[in-house]
PDB file of C-alpha atoms in Angstrom:
ATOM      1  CA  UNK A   1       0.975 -14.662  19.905  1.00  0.00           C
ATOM      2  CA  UNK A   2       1.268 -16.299  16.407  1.00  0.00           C
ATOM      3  CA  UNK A   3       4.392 -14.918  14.002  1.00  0.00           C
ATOM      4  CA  UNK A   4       4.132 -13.753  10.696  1.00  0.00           C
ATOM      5  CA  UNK A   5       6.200 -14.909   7.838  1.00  0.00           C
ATOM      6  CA  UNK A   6       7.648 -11.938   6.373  1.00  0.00           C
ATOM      7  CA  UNK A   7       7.982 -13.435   2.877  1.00  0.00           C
ATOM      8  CA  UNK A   8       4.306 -14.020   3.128  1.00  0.00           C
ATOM      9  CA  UNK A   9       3.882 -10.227   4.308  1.00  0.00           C
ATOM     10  CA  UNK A  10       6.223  -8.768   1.206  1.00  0.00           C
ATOM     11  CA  UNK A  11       4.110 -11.010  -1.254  1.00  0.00           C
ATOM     12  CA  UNK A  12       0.753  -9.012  -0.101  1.00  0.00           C
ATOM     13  CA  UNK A  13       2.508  -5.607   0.079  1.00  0.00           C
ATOM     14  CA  UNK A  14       3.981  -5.415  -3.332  1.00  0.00           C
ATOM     15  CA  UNK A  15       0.215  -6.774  -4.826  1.00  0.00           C
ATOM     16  CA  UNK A  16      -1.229  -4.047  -2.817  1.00  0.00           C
ATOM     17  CA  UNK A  17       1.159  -1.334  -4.270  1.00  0.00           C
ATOM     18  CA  UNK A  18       1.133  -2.830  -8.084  1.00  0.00           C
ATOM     19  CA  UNK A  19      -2.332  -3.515  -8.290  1.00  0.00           C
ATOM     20  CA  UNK A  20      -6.014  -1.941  -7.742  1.00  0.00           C
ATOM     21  CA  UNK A  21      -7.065  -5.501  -5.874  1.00  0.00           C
ATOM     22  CA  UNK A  22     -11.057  -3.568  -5.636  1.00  0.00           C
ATOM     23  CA  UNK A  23     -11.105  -2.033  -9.188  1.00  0.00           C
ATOM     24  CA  UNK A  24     -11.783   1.160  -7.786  1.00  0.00           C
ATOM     25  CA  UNK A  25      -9.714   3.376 -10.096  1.00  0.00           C
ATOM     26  CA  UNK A  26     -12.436   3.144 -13.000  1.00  0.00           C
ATOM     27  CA  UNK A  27     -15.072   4.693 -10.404  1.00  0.00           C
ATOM     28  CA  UNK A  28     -12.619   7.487  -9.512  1.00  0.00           C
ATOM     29  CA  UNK A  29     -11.461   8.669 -12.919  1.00  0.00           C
ATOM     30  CA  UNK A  30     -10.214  12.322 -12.075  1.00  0.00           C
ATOM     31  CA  UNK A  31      -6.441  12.150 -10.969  1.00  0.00           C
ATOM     32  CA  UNK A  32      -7.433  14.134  -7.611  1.00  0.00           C
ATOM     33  CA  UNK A  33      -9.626  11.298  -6.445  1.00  0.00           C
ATOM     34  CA  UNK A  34      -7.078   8.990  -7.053  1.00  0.00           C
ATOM     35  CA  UNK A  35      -6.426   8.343  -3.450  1.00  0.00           C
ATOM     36  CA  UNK A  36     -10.134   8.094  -2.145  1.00  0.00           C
ATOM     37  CA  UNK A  37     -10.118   5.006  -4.989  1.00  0.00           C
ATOM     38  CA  UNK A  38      -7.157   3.132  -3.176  1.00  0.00           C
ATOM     39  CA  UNK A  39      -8.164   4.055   0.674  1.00  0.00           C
ATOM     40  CA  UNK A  40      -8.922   0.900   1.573  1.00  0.00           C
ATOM     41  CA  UNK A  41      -5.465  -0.347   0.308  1.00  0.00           C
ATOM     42  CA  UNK A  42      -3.793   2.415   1.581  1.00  0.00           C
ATOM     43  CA  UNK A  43      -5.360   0.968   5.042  1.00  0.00           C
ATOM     44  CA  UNK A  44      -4.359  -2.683   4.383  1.00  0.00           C
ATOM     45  CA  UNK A  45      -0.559  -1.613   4.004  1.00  0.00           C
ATOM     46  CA  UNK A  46      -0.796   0.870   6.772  1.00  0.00           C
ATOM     47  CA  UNK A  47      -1.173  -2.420   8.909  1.00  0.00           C
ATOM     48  CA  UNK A  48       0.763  -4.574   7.016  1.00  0.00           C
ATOM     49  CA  UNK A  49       4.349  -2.242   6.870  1.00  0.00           C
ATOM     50  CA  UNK A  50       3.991  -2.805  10.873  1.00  0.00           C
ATOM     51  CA  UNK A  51       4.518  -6.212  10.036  1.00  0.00           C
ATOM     52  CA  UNK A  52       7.711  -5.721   7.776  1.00  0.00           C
ATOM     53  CA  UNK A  53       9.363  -3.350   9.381  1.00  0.00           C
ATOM     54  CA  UNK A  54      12.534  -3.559   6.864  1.00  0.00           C
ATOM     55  CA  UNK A  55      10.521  -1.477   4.205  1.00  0.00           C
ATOM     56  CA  UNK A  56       9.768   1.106   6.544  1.00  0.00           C
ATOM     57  CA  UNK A  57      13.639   1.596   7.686  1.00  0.00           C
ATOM     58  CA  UNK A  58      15.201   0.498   4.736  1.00  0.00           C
ATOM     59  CA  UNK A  59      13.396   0.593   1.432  1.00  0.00           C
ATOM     60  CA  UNK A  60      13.260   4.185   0.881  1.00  0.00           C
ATOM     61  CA  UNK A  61      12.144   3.851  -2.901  1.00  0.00           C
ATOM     62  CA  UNK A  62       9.212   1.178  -2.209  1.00  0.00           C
ATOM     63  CA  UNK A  63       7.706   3.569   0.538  1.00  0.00           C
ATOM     64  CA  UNK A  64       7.919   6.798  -1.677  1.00  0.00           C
ATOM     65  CA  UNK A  65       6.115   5.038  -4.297  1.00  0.00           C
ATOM     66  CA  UNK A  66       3.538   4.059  -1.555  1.00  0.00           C
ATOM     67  CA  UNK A  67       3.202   7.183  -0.148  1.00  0.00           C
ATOM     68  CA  UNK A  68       2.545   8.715  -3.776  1.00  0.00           C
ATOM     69  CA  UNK A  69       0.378   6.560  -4.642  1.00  0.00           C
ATOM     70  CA  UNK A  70      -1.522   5.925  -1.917  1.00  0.00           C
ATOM     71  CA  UNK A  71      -1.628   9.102   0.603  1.00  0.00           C
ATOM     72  CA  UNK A  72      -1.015  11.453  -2.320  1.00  0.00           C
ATOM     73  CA  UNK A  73      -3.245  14.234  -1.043  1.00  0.00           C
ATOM     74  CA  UNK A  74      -1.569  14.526   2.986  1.00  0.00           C
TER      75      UNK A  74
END
């Protein structure tokens, strides 16, 4: 098994929760839809939180602004 460098991990999660990386939101203008426009990110940092397992257990305010962002509708 190969490791992962956290710091490297941290740098791709907080893009993923500042930014649309696919420009998707333009396509998905309605505020309902918003979600559907950042699915496949949501999906990347589904993954990627496995890997930084800190955020999950400790960073209470970074994973309720993923979770509102990104798996508004569940």
């Amino acid at each position: 098994r190969i490791g992962f460098r956290e710091d490297v991990i941290g740098i791709i999660i907080g893009r993923l929760r500042s930014d649309d990386i696919y420009n998707q939101k333009k396509a998905y203008t309605e505020l309902e839809h918003q979600t559907a426009a950042y699915a496949t990110q949501a999906a990347m940092l589904y993954v990627l939180l496995y890997f930084y397992p800190d955020v999950l257990h400790n960073k209470q305010a970074i994973m309720r602004e993923i979770v509102d962002k990104h798996f508004a509708d569940n």
